[in-house]
XYZ file of N, CA and C in Angstrom:
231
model
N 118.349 10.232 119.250
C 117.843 11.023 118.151
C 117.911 12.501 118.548
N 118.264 13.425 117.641
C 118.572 14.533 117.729
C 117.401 15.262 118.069
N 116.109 15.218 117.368
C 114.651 16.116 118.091
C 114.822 15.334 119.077
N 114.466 14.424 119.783
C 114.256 14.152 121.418
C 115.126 14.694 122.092
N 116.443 14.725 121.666
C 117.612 15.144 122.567
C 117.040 16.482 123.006
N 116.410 17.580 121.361
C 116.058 18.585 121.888
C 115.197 19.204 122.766
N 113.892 17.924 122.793
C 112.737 18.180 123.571
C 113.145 17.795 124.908
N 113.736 16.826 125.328
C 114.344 16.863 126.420
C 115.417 18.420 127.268
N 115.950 18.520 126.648
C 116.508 20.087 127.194
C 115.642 20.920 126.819
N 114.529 21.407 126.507
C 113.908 22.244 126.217
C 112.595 21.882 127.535
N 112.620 20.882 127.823
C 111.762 20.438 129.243
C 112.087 21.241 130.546
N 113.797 20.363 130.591
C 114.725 20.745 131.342
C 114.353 22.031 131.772
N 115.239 22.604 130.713
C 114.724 24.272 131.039
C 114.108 24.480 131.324
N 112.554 24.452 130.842
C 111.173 24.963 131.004
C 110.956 24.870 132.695
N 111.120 23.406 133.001
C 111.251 23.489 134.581
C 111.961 24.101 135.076
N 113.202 24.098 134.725
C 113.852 25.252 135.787
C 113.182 26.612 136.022
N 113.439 27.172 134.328
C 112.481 28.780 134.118
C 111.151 28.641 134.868
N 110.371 27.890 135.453
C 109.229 27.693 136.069
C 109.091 28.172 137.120
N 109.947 27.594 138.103
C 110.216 27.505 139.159
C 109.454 26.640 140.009
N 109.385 25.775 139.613
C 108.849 24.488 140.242
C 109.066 24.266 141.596
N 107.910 23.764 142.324
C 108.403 22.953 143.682
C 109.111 21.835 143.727
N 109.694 21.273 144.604
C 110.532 20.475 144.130
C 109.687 18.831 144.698
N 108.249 19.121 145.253
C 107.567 18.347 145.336
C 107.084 17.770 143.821
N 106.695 19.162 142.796
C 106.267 19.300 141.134
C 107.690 18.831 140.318
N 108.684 18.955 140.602
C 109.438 18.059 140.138
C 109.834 17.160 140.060
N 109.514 16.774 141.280
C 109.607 15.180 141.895
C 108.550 14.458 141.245
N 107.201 15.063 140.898
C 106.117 13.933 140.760
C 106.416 14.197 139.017
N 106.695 14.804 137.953
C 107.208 14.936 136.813
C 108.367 14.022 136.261
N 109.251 14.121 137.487
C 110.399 13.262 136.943
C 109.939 11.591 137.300
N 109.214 11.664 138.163
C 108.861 9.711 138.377
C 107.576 9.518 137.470
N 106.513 10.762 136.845
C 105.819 10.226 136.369
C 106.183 10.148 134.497
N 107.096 11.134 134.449
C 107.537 11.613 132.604
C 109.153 10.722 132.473
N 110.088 10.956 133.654
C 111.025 10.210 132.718
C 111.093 8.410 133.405
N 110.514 8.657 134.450
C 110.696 6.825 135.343
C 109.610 6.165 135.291
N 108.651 7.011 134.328
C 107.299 6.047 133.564
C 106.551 5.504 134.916
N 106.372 5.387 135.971
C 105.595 5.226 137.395
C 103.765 5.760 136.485
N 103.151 5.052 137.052
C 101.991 5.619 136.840
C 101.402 6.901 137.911
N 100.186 7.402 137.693
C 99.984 8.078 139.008
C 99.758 7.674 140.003
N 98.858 6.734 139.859
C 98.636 5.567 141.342
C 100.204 5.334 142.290
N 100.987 4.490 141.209
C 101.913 4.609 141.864
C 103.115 5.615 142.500
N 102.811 6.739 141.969
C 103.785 7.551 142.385
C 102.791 8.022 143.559
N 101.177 8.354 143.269
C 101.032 8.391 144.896
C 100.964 7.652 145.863
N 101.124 6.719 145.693
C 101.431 5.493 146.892
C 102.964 5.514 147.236
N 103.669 5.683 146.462
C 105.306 6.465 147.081
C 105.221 7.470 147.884
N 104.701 8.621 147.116
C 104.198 9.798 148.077
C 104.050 9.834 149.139
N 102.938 8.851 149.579
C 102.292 8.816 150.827
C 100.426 9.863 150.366
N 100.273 10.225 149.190
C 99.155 11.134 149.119
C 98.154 10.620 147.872
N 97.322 11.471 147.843
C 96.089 10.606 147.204
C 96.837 10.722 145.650
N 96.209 10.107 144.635
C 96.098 10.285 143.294
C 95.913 11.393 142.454
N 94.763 12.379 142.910
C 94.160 13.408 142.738
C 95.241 14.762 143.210
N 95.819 14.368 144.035
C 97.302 15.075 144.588
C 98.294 14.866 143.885
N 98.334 14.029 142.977
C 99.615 13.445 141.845
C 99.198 14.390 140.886
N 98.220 14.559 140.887
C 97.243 15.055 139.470
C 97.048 16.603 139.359
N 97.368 17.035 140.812
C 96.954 18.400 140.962
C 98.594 19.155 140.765
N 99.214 18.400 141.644
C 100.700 18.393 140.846
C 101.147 18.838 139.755
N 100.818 17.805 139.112
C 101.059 17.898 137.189
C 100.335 19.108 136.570
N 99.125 19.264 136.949
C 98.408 20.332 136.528
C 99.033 21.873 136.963
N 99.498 21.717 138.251
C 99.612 23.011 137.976
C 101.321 23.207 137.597
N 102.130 22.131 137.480
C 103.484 22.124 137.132
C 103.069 22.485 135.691
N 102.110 21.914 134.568
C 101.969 22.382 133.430
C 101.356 23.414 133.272
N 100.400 24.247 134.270
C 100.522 26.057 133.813
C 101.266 26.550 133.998
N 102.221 26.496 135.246
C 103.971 27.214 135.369
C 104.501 26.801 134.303
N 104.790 25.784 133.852
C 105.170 25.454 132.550
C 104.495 26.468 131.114
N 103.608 26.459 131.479
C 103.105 27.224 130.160
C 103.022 28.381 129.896
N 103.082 28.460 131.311
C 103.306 30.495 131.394
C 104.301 30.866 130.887
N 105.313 30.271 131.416
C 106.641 30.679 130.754
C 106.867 30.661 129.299
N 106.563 29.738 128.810
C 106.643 29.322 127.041
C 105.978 30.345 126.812
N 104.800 30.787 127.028
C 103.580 31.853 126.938
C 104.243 33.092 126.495
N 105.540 33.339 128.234
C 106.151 34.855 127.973
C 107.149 34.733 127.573
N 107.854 33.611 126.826
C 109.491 33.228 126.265
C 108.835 33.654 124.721
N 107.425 33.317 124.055
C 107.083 33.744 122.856
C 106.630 35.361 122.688
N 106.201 35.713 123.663
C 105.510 37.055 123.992
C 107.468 37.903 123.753
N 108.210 37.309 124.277
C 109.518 38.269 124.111
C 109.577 38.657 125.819
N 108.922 38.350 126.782
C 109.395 38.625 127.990
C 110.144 37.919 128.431
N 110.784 39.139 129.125
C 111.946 38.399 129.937
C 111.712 37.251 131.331
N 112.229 35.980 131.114
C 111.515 34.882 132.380
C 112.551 34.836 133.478
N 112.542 35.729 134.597
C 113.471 35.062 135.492
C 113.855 33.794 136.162
């Protein structure tokens, strides 16, 4: 479907424009596109749950900052 196709590259991006760790990408891509729960992705890890969680959280304010200054008209390196 054509909107998912778009929300999917519009993710994409967003992570890149972020600048994500590639630890925060790692726990995004096993928990958003390989459906893993958090439990289980921290038991892959090797780290607690709350570490899966702190992850995501702050991968979604880098995430949001950017959208934040992509609407504001700033430029996102």
């Amino acid at each position: 479907d054509y909107d998912a196709s778009n929300l999917l590259i519009d993710f994409t991006d967003a992570v890149e424009e972020a600048g994500l760790t590639a630890r925060q990408r790692l726990v995004l891509y096993l928990i958003y596109i390989r459906c893993f729960s958090q439990h289980e992705v921290a038991q892959m890890l090797n780290i607690t749950q709350q570490g899966v969680s702190d992850h995501i959280n702050a991968a979604v304010v880098r995430i949001a900052t950017v959208n934040r200054l992509k609407e504001e008209g700033a430029r996102v390196a």
